[in-house]
PDB file of C-alpha atoms in Angstrom:
ATOM      1  CA  MET C   1      -2.098   2.716  12.705  1.00 72.00           C
ATOM      2  CA  ALA C   2      -5.258   3.909  12.734  1.00 69.00           C
ATOM      3  CA  ARG C   3      -4.190   7.191  14.022  1.00 78.00           C
ATOM      4  CA  GLY C   4      -2.587   8.619  10.814  1.00 85.00           C
ATOM      5  CA  VAL C   5      -2.523   7.780   6.990  1.00 91.00           C
ATOM      6  CA  LEU C   6      -0.739   4.728   6.361  1.00 95.00           C
ATOM      7  CA  SER C   7       2.372   5.412   3.843  1.00 95.00           C
ATOM      8  CA  PHE C   8       3.411   3.538   0.706  1.00 97.00           C
ATOM      9  CA  PRO C   9       6.487   4.754  -0.350  1.00 98.00           C
ATOM     10  CA  LEU C  10       7.897   4.848  -3.800  1.00 98.00           C
ATOM     11  CA  THR C  11      11.323   2.653  -4.565  1.00 98.00           C
ATOM     12  CA  ALA C  12      13.605   4.955  -6.256  1.00 98.00           C
ATOM     13  CA  PHE C  13      15.385   3.891  -9.710  1.00 98.00           C
ATOM     14  CA  HIS C  14      18.230   5.691 -11.553  1.00 98.00           C
ATOM     15  CA  GLU C  15      17.135   6.189 -15.193  1.00 96.00           C
ATOM     16  CA  ASP C  16      19.126   3.174 -16.306  1.00 97.00           C
ATOM     17  CA  GLY C  17      16.668   1.090 -13.735  1.00 96.00           C
ATOM     18  CA  SER C  18      19.294   0.259 -10.990  1.00 98.00           C
ATOM     19  CA  LEU C  19      18.215   0.953  -7.449  1.00 98.00           C
ATOM     20  CA  ASP C  20      18.815   4.634  -6.331  1.00 98.00           C
ATOM     21  CA  PRO C  21      19.355   4.268  -2.342  1.00 98.00           C
ATOM     22  CA  ASP C  22      20.036   7.721  -1.773  1.00 98.00           C
ATOM     23  CA  GLY C  23      16.877   8.845  -3.650  1.00 98.00           C
ATOM     24  CA  PHE C  24      14.868   6.377  -1.739  1.00 98.00           C
ATOM     25  CA  ARG C  25      16.019   7.735   1.478  1.00 98.00           C
ATOM     26  CA  ALA C  26      15.190  11.064   0.938  1.00 98.00           C
ATOM     27  CA  HIS C  27      11.823  10.056  -0.272  1.00 98.00           C
ATOM     28  CA  VAL C  28      11.225   8.263   2.732  1.00 98.00           C
ATOM     29  CA  ALA C  29      12.498  10.587   5.188  1.00 98.00           C
ATOM     30  CA  GLY C  30      10.006  13.105   3.571  1.00 97.00           C
ATOM     31  CA  ARG C  31       7.091  10.836   4.064  1.00 97.00           C
ATOM     32  CA  LEU C  32       7.695  10.513   7.709  1.00 97.00           C
ATOM     33  CA  ALA C  33       8.136  13.808   8.178  1.00 96.00           C
ATOM     34  CA  ALA C  34       4.954  14.522   6.569  1.00 94.00           C
ATOM     35  CA  GLY C  35       3.514  12.266   9.542  1.00 93.00           C
ATOM     36  CA  CYS C  36       1.968   8.957   9.014  1.00 94.00           C
ATOM     37  CA  GLY C  37       0.763   5.980  11.546  1.00 94.00           C
ATOM     38  CA  ALA C  38       2.954   3.450   9.670  1.00 96.00           C
ATOM     39  CA  VAL C  39       5.340   2.895   6.569  1.00 97.00           C
ATOM     40  CA  PHE C  40       4.646   0.071   4.181  1.00 98.00           C
ATOM     41  CA  PRO C  41       8.100  -0.218   1.983  1.00 98.00           C
ATOM     42  CA  ALA C  42       8.537  -2.799  -1.053  1.00 98.00           C
ATOM     43  CA  CYS C  43       4.598  -2.951  -1.265  1.00 98.00           C
ATOM     44  CA  GLY C  44       2.649  -2.714  -4.723  1.00 95.00           C
ATOM     45  CA  THR C  45       3.006   1.312  -4.818  1.00 96.00           C
ATOM     46  CA  GLY C  46       6.805   0.403  -4.023  1.00 98.00           C
ATOM     47  CA  GLU C  47       7.216  -2.091  -7.116  1.00 98.00           C
ATOM     48  CA  PHE C  48       7.844  -5.189  -4.977  1.00 98.00           C
ATOM     49  CA  PHE C  49       7.413  -7.278  -7.886  1.00 95.00           C
ATOM     50  CA  SER C  50      10.613  -5.747  -9.729  1.00 97.00           C
ATOM     51  CA  LEU C  51      12.774  -6.079  -6.830  1.00 98.00           C
ATOM     52  CA  ASP C  52      15.562  -8.625  -6.129  1.00 98.00           C
ATOM     53  CA  GLU C  53      16.550  -9.962  -2.862  1.00 98.00           C
ATOM     54  CA  ASP C  54      19.476  -7.673  -2.342  1.00 98.00           C
ATOM     55  CA  GLU C  55      17.501  -4.578  -3.532  1.00 98.00           C
ATOM     56  CA  TYR C  56      14.845  -5.581  -1.274  1.00 98.00           C
ATOM     57  CA  ARG C  57      17.263  -5.766   1.523  1.00 98.00           C
ATOM     58  CA  ARG C  58      18.246  -2.160   1.239  1.00 98.00           C
ATOM     59  CA  VAL C  59      15.122  -0.863   0.868  1.00 98.00           C
ATOM     60  CA  VAL C  60      13.592  -2.519   3.904  1.00 98.00           C
ATOM     61  CA  GLY C  61      16.725  -1.401   6.012  1.00 98.00           C
ATOM     62  CA  ILE C  62      16.692   1.777   4.592  1.00 98.00           C
ATOM     63  CA  THR C  63      13.066   2.617   5.777  1.00 98.00           C
ATOM     64  CA  VAL C  64      14.034   0.877   9.464  1.00 98.00           C
ATOM     65  CA  GLU C  65      16.953   3.336   9.745  1.00 98.00           C
ATOM     66  CA  GLU C  66      14.683   6.515   8.756  1.00 98.00           C
ATOM     67  CA  ALA C  67      11.728   5.309  10.887  1.00 98.00           C
ATOM     68  CA  ALA C  68      13.913   5.124  13.915  1.00 97.00           C
ATOM     69  CA  GLY C  69      11.197   3.277  15.621  1.00 96.00           C
ATOM     70  CA  ARG C  70       8.847   6.033  15.583  1.00 95.00           C
ATOM     71  CA  VAL C  71       6.067   4.427  13.310  1.00 96.00           C
ATOM     72  CA  PRO C  72       5.778   0.730  12.408  1.00 97.00           C
ATOM     73  CA  VAL C  73       7.839  -0.389   9.296  1.00 98.00           C
ATOM     74  CA  VAL C  74       5.415  -3.050   7.354  1.00 98.00           C
ATOM     75  CA  ALA C  75       7.251  -4.731   4.605  1.00 98.00           C
ATOM     76  CA  GLY C  76       5.897  -6.315   1.720  1.00 98.00           C
ATOM     77  CA  THR C  77       6.482 -10.069   0.796  1.00 98.00           C
ATOM     78  CA  GLY C  78       4.760 -12.551  -1.748  1.00 97.00           C
ATOM     79  CA  TYR C  79       5.079 -14.940  -4.644  1.00 96.00           C
ATOM     80  CA  GLY C  80       4.626 -18.580  -3.188  1.00 95.00           C
ATOM     81  CA  TRP C  81       5.094 -19.299   0.474  1.00 97.00           C
ATOM     82  CA  ALA C  82       8.697 -20.476  -0.009  1.00 97.00           C
ATOM     83  CA  GLN C  83       9.731 -17.575  -1.583  1.00 97.00           C
ATOM     84  CA  ALA C  84       7.702 -15.108   0.657  1.00 98.00           C
ATOM     85  CA  ALA C  85       9.604 -16.821   3.420  1.00 98.00           C
ATOM     86  CA  ARG C  86      13.051 -15.849   1.978  1.00 98.00           C
ATOM     87  CA  PHE C  87      11.924 -12.076   1.652  1.00 98.00           C
ATOM     88  CA  ALA C  88      10.332 -12.361   5.167  1.00 98.00           C
ATOM     89  CA  ARG C  89      13.487 -13.516   6.606  1.00 98.00           C
ATOM     90  CA  ILE C  90      15.362 -10.828   4.966  1.00 98.00           C
ATOM     91  CA  ALA C  91      12.837  -8.366   6.608  1.00 98.00           C
ATOM     92  CA  ALA C  92      13.305  -9.615   9.799  1.00 98.00           C
ATOM     93  CA  GLU C  93      17.056  -9.397   9.554  1.00 98.00           C
ATOM     94  CA  ALA C  94      16.778  -5.693   8.374  1.00 98.00           C
ATOM     95  CA  GLY C  95      14.356  -4.764  11.379  1.00 98.00           C
ATOM     96  CA  ALA C  96      10.729  -4.795   9.850  1.00 98.00           C
ATOM     97  CA  ASP C  97       7.921  -4.855  12.377  1.00 98.00           C
ATOM     98  CA  ALA C  98       5.598  -6.586  10.414  1.00 98.00           C
ATOM     99  CA  LEU C  99       5.009  -7.741   6.806  1.00 98.00           C
ATOM    100  CA  LEU C 100       2.075  -7.281   4.286  1.00 98.00           C
ATOM    101  CA  VAL C 101       1.451 -10.220   2.460  1.00 98.00           C
ATOM    102  CA  LEU C 102       1.011  -9.721  -0.910  1.00 98.00           C
ATOM    103  CA  PRO C 103      -1.376 -12.004  -3.401  1.00 96.00           C
ATOM    104  CA  HIS C 104       0.551 -14.873  -4.644  1.00 93.00           C
ATOM    105  CA  TYR C 105       1.279 -15.326  -8.281  1.00 88.00           C
ATOM    106  CA  LEU C 106      -0.843 -15.930 -11.294  1.00 88.00           C
ATOM    107  CA  VAL C 107      -2.736 -19.023 -10.058  1.00 92.00           C
ATOM    108  CA  GLU C 108      -6.404 -19.205  -8.547  1.00 93.00           C
ATOM    109  CA  ALA C 109      -6.744 -21.491  -5.442  1.00 96.00           C
ATOM    110  CA  PRO C 110      -9.361 -22.836  -3.420  1.00 97.00           C
ATOM    111  CA  GLN C 111     -10.048 -21.628   0.135  1.00 98.00           C
ATOM    112  CA  ASP C 112      -7.935 -24.306   1.715  1.00 98.00           C
ATOM    113  CA  GLY C 113      -4.918 -23.629  -0.394  1.00 98.00           C
ATOM    114  CA  LEU C 114      -5.102 -19.896   0.544  1.00 98.00           C
ATOM    115  CA  ALA C 115      -5.138 -20.582   4.099  1.00 98.00           C
ATOM    116  CA  THR C 116      -2.614 -23.198   3.954  1.00 98.00           C
ATOM    117  CA  GLN C 117      -0.199 -20.780   1.952  1.00 97.00           C
ATOM    118  CA  LEU C 118      -0.429 -18.443   4.873  1.00 98.00           C
ATOM    119  CA  GLU C 119       0.015 -21.095   7.581  1.00 98.00           C
ATOM    120  CA  GLN C 120       2.939 -22.158   5.813  1.00 98.00           C
ATOM    121  CA  LEU C 121       4.577 -18.907   5.665  1.00 98.00           C
ATOM    122  CA  ALA C 122       3.599 -17.734   9.146  1.00 98.00           C
ATOM    123  CA  ALA C 123       5.280 -21.027  10.550  1.00 98.00           C
ATOM    124  CA  ARG C 124       8.871 -19.676   8.749  1.00 98.00           C
ATOM    125  CA  THR C 125       8.629 -16.117  10.236  1.00 98.00           C
ATOM    126  CA  PRO C 126       8.531 -14.356  13.932  1.00 97.00           C
ATOM    127  CA  LEU C 127       7.194 -11.240  12.262  1.00 98.00           C
ATOM    128  CA  PRO C 128       3.296 -10.435  12.557  1.00 98.00           C
ATOM    129  CA  LEU C 129       1.663 -10.855   9.183  1.00 98.00           C
ATOM    130  CA  ILE C 130      -1.093  -8.896   7.374  1.00 98.00           C
ATOM    131  CA  THR C 131      -2.720 -10.703   4.958  1.00 98.00           C
ATOM    132  CA  TYR C 132      -3.906  -8.742   1.597  1.00 98.00           C
ATOM    133  CA  GLN C 133      -6.993 -10.126  -0.192  1.00 97.00           C
ATOM    134  CA  ARG C 134      -7.311  -8.679  -3.787  1.00 95.00           C
ATOM    135  CA  GLY C 135      -7.123 -10.236  -7.093  1.00 94.00           C
ATOM    136  CA  GLN C 136      -7.277 -13.990  -6.890  1.00 95.00           C
ATOM    137  CA  VAL C 137      -7.240 -13.876  -2.945  1.00 97.00           C
ATOM    138  CA  ALA C 138     -10.745 -13.609  -1.209  1.00 97.00           C
ATOM    139  CA  TYR C 139     -11.369 -15.225   2.082  1.00 98.00           C
ATOM    140  CA  THR C 140     -14.632 -16.637   3.168  1.00 98.00           C
ATOM    141  CA  ALA C 141     -15.405 -16.224   7.005  1.00 98.00           C
ATOM    142  CA  ALA C 142     -14.380 -19.648   7.771  1.00 98.00           C
ATOM    143  CA  SER C 143     -10.911 -19.152   6.289  1.00 98.00           C
ATOM    144  CA  LEU C 144     -10.637 -16.078   7.829  1.00 98.00           C
ATOM    145  CA  ARG C 145     -11.543 -17.814  11.291  1.00 98.00           C
ATOM    146  CA  ARG C 146      -8.782 -20.523  10.487  1.00 98.00           C
ATOM    147  CA  ILE C 147      -6.045 -17.871   9.485  1.00 98.00           C
ATOM    148  CA  ALA C 148      -6.760 -15.624  12.393  1.00 98.00           C
ATOM    149  CA  ARG C 149      -5.869 -18.496  15.081  1.00 97.00           C
ATOM    150  CA  LEU C 150      -2.257 -18.199  14.006  1.00 97.00           C
ATOM    151  CA  PRO C 151      -0.427 -16.166  16.554  1.00 96.00           C
ATOM    152  CA  ASN C 152       1.339 -14.325  14.042  1.00 97.00           C
ATOM    153  CA  VAL C 153      -1.367 -13.381  11.779  1.00 98.00           C
ATOM    154  CA  ILE C 154      -2.759  -9.897  12.956  1.00 98.00           C
ATOM    155  CA  GLY C 155      -4.843  -8.321  10.114  1.00 98.00           C
ATOM    156  CA  LEU C 156      -6.172  -8.356   6.452  1.00 98.00           C
ATOM    157  CA  LYS C 157      -5.968  -5.680   4.066  1.00 98.00           C
ATOM    158  CA  ASP C 158      -8.913  -5.580   1.428  1.00 98.00           C
ATOM    159  CA  GLY C 159      -8.640  -4.548  -2.084  1.00 96.00           C
ATOM    160  CA  HIS C 160     -11.939  -6.097  -3.477  1.00 96.00           C
ATOM    161  CA  SER C 161     -14.121  -3.422  -2.164  1.00 96.00           C
ATOM    162  CA  ASP C 162     -17.030  -6.206  -1.623  1.00 96.00           C
ATOM    163  CA  LEU C 163     -18.536  -4.552   1.480  1.00 96.00           C
ATOM    164  CA  ASP C 164     -20.914  -7.513   2.001  1.00 97.00           C
ATOM    165  CA  ARG C 165     -17.974  -9.888   2.187  1.00 96.00           C
ATOM    166  CA  LEU C 166     -15.893  -7.567   4.143  1.00 97.00           C
ATOM    167  CA  GLN C 167     -18.881  -7.121   6.839  1.00 97.00           C
ATOM    168  CA  ARG C 168     -18.804 -10.962   7.320  1.00 97.00           C
ATOM    169  CA  LEU C 169     -15.358 -10.830   7.813  1.00 98.00           C
ATOM    170  CA  THR C 170     -15.183  -8.293  10.462  1.00 98.00           C
ATOM    171  CA  LEU C 171     -17.923 -10.147  12.208  1.00 97.00           C
ATOM    172  CA  ALA C 172     -16.164 -13.385  12.115  1.00 97.00           C
ATOM    173  CA  ALA C 173     -12.808 -12.204  13.145  1.00 97.00           C
ATOM    174  CA  PRO C 174     -11.647 -12.674  16.868  1.00 97.00           C
ATOM    175  CA  ASP C 175     -11.409  -8.859  18.994  1.00 96.00           C
ATOM    176  CA  GLY C 176      -8.492  -7.073  18.009  1.00 95.00           C
ATOM    177  CA  PHE C 177      -7.869  -8.532  14.679  1.00 97.00           C
ATOM    178  CA  LEU C 178      -6.841  -5.477  12.268  1.00 97.00           C
ATOM    179  CA  PHE C 179      -8.924  -4.427   9.052  1.00 97.00           C
ATOM    180  CA  PHE C 180      -7.427  -2.102   6.554  1.00 96.00           C
ATOM    181  CA  ASN C 181      -9.120  -0.537   3.380  1.00 96.00           C
ATOM    182  CA  GLY C 182      -6.459  -1.411   0.567  1.00 95.00           C
ATOM    183  CA  ALA C 183      -8.748  -0.283  -2.216  1.00 92.00           C
ATOM    184  CA  ALA C 184      -7.287   1.269  -5.170  1.00 86.00           C
ATOM    185  CA  THR C 185      -7.102   5.148  -4.358  1.00 91.00           C
ATOM    186  CA  ALA C 186      -8.475   4.319  -1.284  1.00 95.00           C
ATOM    187  CA  GLU C 187      -9.712   7.357   0.043  1.00 96.00           C
ATOM    188  CA  ILE C 188     -12.485   7.274  -2.387  1.00 96.00           C
ATOM    189  CA  GLN C 189     -14.367   4.456  -0.494  1.00 96.00           C
ATOM    190  CA  ALA C 190     -12.962   5.483   2.921  1.00 96.00           C
ATOM    191  CA  ARG C 191     -16.273   6.437   4.105  1.00 96.00           C
ATOM    192  CA  ALA C 192     -18.156   3.231   2.936  1.00 96.00           C
ATOM    193  CA  TYR C 193     -15.251   0.883   4.751  1.00 97.00           C
ATOM    194  CA  ALA C 194     -15.450   2.929   7.873  1.00 95.00           C
ATOM    195  CA  ALA C 195     -19.106   2.243   7.946  1.00 95.00           C
ATOM    196  CA  VAL C 196     -18.578  -1.599   8.133  1.00 96.00           C
ATOM    197  CA  GLY C 197     -15.668  -0.785  11.002  1.00 95.00           C
ATOM    198  CA  VAL C 198     -12.877  -0.672   8.898  1.00 96.00           C
ATOM    199  CA  PRO C 199     -11.396   3.180   9.322  1.00 94.00           C
ATOM    200  CA  ALA C 200      -7.959   2.327   8.738  1.00 94.00           C
ATOM    201  CA  TYR C 201      -6.500   3.007   4.906  1.00 95.00           C
ATOM    202  CA  SER C 202      -3.687   2.974   2.702  1.00 93.00           C
ATOM    203  CA  SER C 203      -2.545   6.255   0.566  1.00 95.00           C
ATOM    204  CA  ALA C 204      -0.984   6.351  -2.458  1.00 94.00           C
ATOM    205  CA  VAL C 205      -1.483  10.149  -2.521  1.00 97.00           C
ATOM    206  CA  HIS C 206       0.727  10.571   0.518  1.00 97.00           C
ATOM    207  CA  ALA C 207       3.556   9.303  -1.657  1.00 97.00           C
ATOM    208  CA  PHE C 208       3.262  12.463  -3.445  1.00 98.00           C
ATOM    209  CA  ALA C 209       1.074  15.241  -2.004  1.00 97.00           C
ATOM    210  CA  PRO C 210       0.953  14.333   1.790  1.00 97.00           C
ATOM    211  CA  GLU C 211      -0.686  17.701   2.355  1.00 97.00           C
ATOM    212  CA  ILE C 212      -4.109  16.431   0.289  1.00 97.00           C
ATOM    213  CA  ALA C 213      -3.840  13.098   1.807  1.00 97.00           C
ATOM    214  CA  ASP C 214      -3.694  14.437   5.563  1.00 96.00           C
ATOM    215  CA  ALA C 215      -6.344  17.154   4.755  1.00 97.00           C
ATOM    216  CA  PHE C 216      -8.532  14.309   3.688  1.00 97.00           C
ATOM    217  CA  PHE C 217      -7.564  12.116   6.688  1.00 96.00           C
ATOM    218  CA  THR C 218      -8.366  15.136   9.063  1.00 96.00           C
ATOM    219  CA  ALA C 219     -11.904  15.741   7.677  1.00 97.00           C
ATOM    220  CA  LEU C 220     -12.615  12.094   7.527  1.00 96.00           C
ATOM    221  CA  ARG C 221     -11.729  11.461  11.218  1.00 94.00           C
ATOM    222  CA  ASP C 222     -13.686  14.944  12.133  1.00 95.00           C
ATOM    223  CA  GLY C 223     -16.936  14.108  10.239  1.00 95.00           C
ATOM    224  CA  ASP C 224     -16.469  17.224   8.062  1.00 97.00           C
ATOM    225  CA  HIS C 225     -18.247  15.777   5.142  1.00 96.00           C
ATOM    226  CA  GLY C 226     -18.322  18.877   3.301  1.00 97.00           C
ATOM    227  CA  ASP C 227     -14.502  18.734   3.088  1.00 97.00           C
ATOM    228  CA  VAL C 228     -14.437  15.293   2.348  1.00 97.00           C
ATOM    229  CA  ASP C 229     -16.974  15.892  -0.473  1.00 98.00           C
ATOM    230  CA  LYS C 230     -14.712  18.862  -1.653  1.00 97.00           C
ATOM    231  CA  LEU C 231     -11.587  16.979  -1.796  1.00 98.00           C
ATOM    232  CA  LEU C 232     -13.309  13.888  -3.607  1.00 98.00           C
ATOM    233  CA  ARG C 233     -14.941  16.093  -6.346  1.00 97.00           C
ATOM    234  CA  ALA C 234     -11.947  18.508  -7.018  1.00 97.00           C
ATOM    235  CA  PHE C 235      -9.004  15.920  -6.647  1.00 98.00           C
ATOM    236  CA  TYR C 236      -9.911  12.265  -5.799  1.00 98.00           C
ATOM    237  CA  VAL C 237     -12.283  11.553  -8.578  1.00 98.00           C
ATOM    238  CA  PRO C 238     -10.441  13.117 -11.289  1.00 98.00           C
ATOM    239  CA  PHE C 239      -7.512  11.474 -10.174  1.00 97.00           C
ATOM    240  CA  VAL C 240      -9.284   8.053 -10.262  1.00 97.00           C
ATOM    241  CA  GLU C 241     -10.585   8.741 -13.791  1.00 97.00           C
ATOM    242  CA  LEU C 242      -6.969   9.679 -14.803  1.00 97.00           C
ATOM    243  CA  ARG C 243      -5.745   6.453 -13.257  1.00 96.00           C
ATOM    244  CA  ASP C 244      -8.002   4.373 -15.039  1.00 96.00           C
ATOM    245  CA  ARG C 245      -6.671   5.603 -18.675  1.00 96.00           C
ATOM    246  CA  ALA C 246      -3.845   2.694 -18.740  1.00 96.00           C
ATOM    247  CA  PRO C 247      -3.151  -0.247 -16.872  1.00 96.00           C
ATOM    248  CA  GLY C 248      -0.132   0.365 -14.337  1.00 96.00           C
ATOM    249  CA  TYR C 249      -1.045   4.066 -13.824  1.00 97.00           C
ATOM    250  CA  ALA C 250      -2.005   3.417  -9.998  1.00 95.00           C
ATOM    251  CA  VAL C 251       1.757   3.312  -9.827  1.00 97.00           C
ATOM    252  CA  SER C 252       3.411   5.112 -12.680  1.00 97.00           C
ATOM    253  CA  LEU C 253       0.985   8.192 -12.192  1.00 97.00           C
ATOM    254  CA  VAL C 254       1.937   8.230  -8.499  1.00 98.00           C
ATOM    255  CA  LYS C 255       5.623   8.366  -9.355  1.00 98.00           C
ATOM    256  CA  ALA C 256       5.350  11.016 -11.834  1.00 98.00           C
ATOM    257  CA  ALA C 257       3.244  13.231  -9.649  1.00 98.00           C
ATOM    258  CA  ALA C 258       6.394  12.695  -7.129  1.00 98.00           C
ATOM    259  CA  ARG C 259       8.620  13.538  -9.801  1.00 98.00           C
ATOM    260  CA  LEU C 260       6.448  16.951 -10.394  1.00 98.00           C
ATOM    261  CA  ARG C 261       6.787  17.697  -6.756  1.00 97.00           C
ATOM    262  CA  GLY C 262      10.753  17.482  -7.246  1.00 96.00           C
ATOM    263  CA  GLN C 263      11.326  13.726  -5.517  1.00 97.00           C
ATOM    264  CA  ARG C 264      14.213  11.907  -6.855  1.00 97.00           C
ATOM    265  CA  VAL C 265      12.202   8.689  -7.332  1.00 98.00           C
ATOM    266  CA  GLY C 266      13.157   8.181 -11.141  1.00 98.00           C
ATOM    267  CA  PRO C 267      11.193   6.070 -13.471  1.00 98.00           C
ATOM    268  CA  VAL C 268       9.103   2.999 -12.966  1.00 98.00           C
ATOM    269  CA  ARG C 269      10.637  -0.499 -14.080  1.00 98.00           C
ATOM    270  CA  ALA C 270       8.900  -2.664 -16.681  1.00 96.00           C
ATOM    271  CA  PRO C 271       6.288  -4.119 -17.324  1.00 96.00           C
ATOM    272  CA  LEU C 272       5.022  -0.502 -15.996  1.00 97.00           C
ATOM    273  CA  THR C 273       5.181   2.197 -18.569  1.00 97.00           C
ATOM    274  CA  GLU C 274       5.420   5.966 -17.950  1.00 97.00           C
ATOM    275  CA  PRO C 275       2.441   8.176 -18.433  1.00 98.00           C
ATOM    276  CA  SER C 276       1.855   9.759 -21.941  1.00 97.00           C
ATOM    277  CA  PRO C 277       2.678  13.479 -22.231  1.00 98.00           C
ATOM    278  CA  GLY C 278      -1.155  14.344 -22.247  1.00 98.00           C
ATOM    279  CA  ASP C 279      -1.745  12.520 -19.449  1.00 98.00           C
ATOM    280  CA  LEU C 280       1.285  13.747 -17.607  1.00 98.00           C
ATOM    281  CA  ALA C 281      -0.142  17.251 -18.472  1.00 98.00           C
ATOM    282  CA  ALA C 282      -3.386  16.486 -17.062  1.00 98.00           C
ATOM    283  CA  LEU C 283      -1.621  15.161 -13.873  1.00 98.00           C
ATOM    284  CA  LYS C 284       0.185  18.191 -13.521  1.00 98.00           C
ATOM    285  CA  THR C 285      -2.829  20.393 -13.729  1.00 98.00           C
ATOM    286  CA  LEU C 286      -4.766  18.140 -11.444  1.00 98.00           C
ATOM    287  CA  LEU C 287      -2.016  18.050  -8.654  1.00 98.00           C
ATOM    288  CA  ALA C 288      -1.571  22.005  -8.887  1.00 97.00           C
ATOM    289  CA  ALA C 289      -5.430  22.116  -8.276  1.00 97.00           C
ATOM    290  CA  GLY C 290      -5.330  19.773  -5.556  1.00 97.00           C
ATOM    291  CA  LEU C 291      -2.450  21.362  -3.658  1.00 98.00           C
ATOM    292  CA  ASP C 292      -4.227  24.988  -3.933  1.00 97.00           C
ATOM    293  CA  LEU C 293      -7.359  23.460  -2.534  1.00 96.00           C
ATOM    294  CA  VAL C 294      -5.388  22.675   0.614  1.00 97.00           C
ATOM    295  CA  GLY C 295      -3.309  25.715   0.518  1.00 96.00           C
ATOM    296  CA  ALA C 296      -0.067  24.258  -0.681  1.00 95.00           C
ATOM    297  CA  ALA C 297       2.007  24.629  -3.972  1.00 92.00           C
ATOM    298  CA  LEU C 298       3.487  22.823  -6.810  1.00 89.00           C
TER     299      LEU C 298
END
């Protein structure tokens, strides 16, 4: 998975909010055709929190069909361990290769509870698990050693961007344990994560502008810091500044950008909201500039 961008597709909805399977299939096919190291359906960018179990089954199944074994399919799961196990069972039946365990709902918990939560889920699925620490989930080195002993817990995605803590976790982990940069707009911190031994990262930008995402990935891989800086200054930093204007823009801006590229992904579901007209206009201008930078067009 470190050999390409990790792609997190958007879940397509009709204007009335119902699932659009055909739109989703076309979107996933486009992400795969653009090239990626793995595809992660029904995760944060894919609005996992808004899907019922039948919709989830269709989203994961379509992704597995389109991937056809070319790259790993890592489906999202979450909530408490009992509900997460239900989604895990659906993902296994649909043919997913692994699961990304999203942070549990609402409550804070001590380290023993965080580890026990993952142990309960691991005991109920044969699929490999990548746990996602973000929000109220943050492991200590001792907790990481505990969960890493579970045969099907294979990795950790980090969304805290606390590099001191992350370095301690990487040093505590057994050989072969996987780590991923899961910061919001992960490219912004990709060099810093790579410096502590975490080169693999998720890319929401790949959902709407794989040309930009791939150009950044290539420049970072090749150590071309001039191109990395150019892409950060001209596109990624302004995109993050736009993203930070309203809660939920980390998903709704991505979906709006995909629509600007002609992708049939539809609107976001509540409680997310669409970008304001002014922010949408700013997004269109920024997207056109970013694509021009890498020799592509809107």
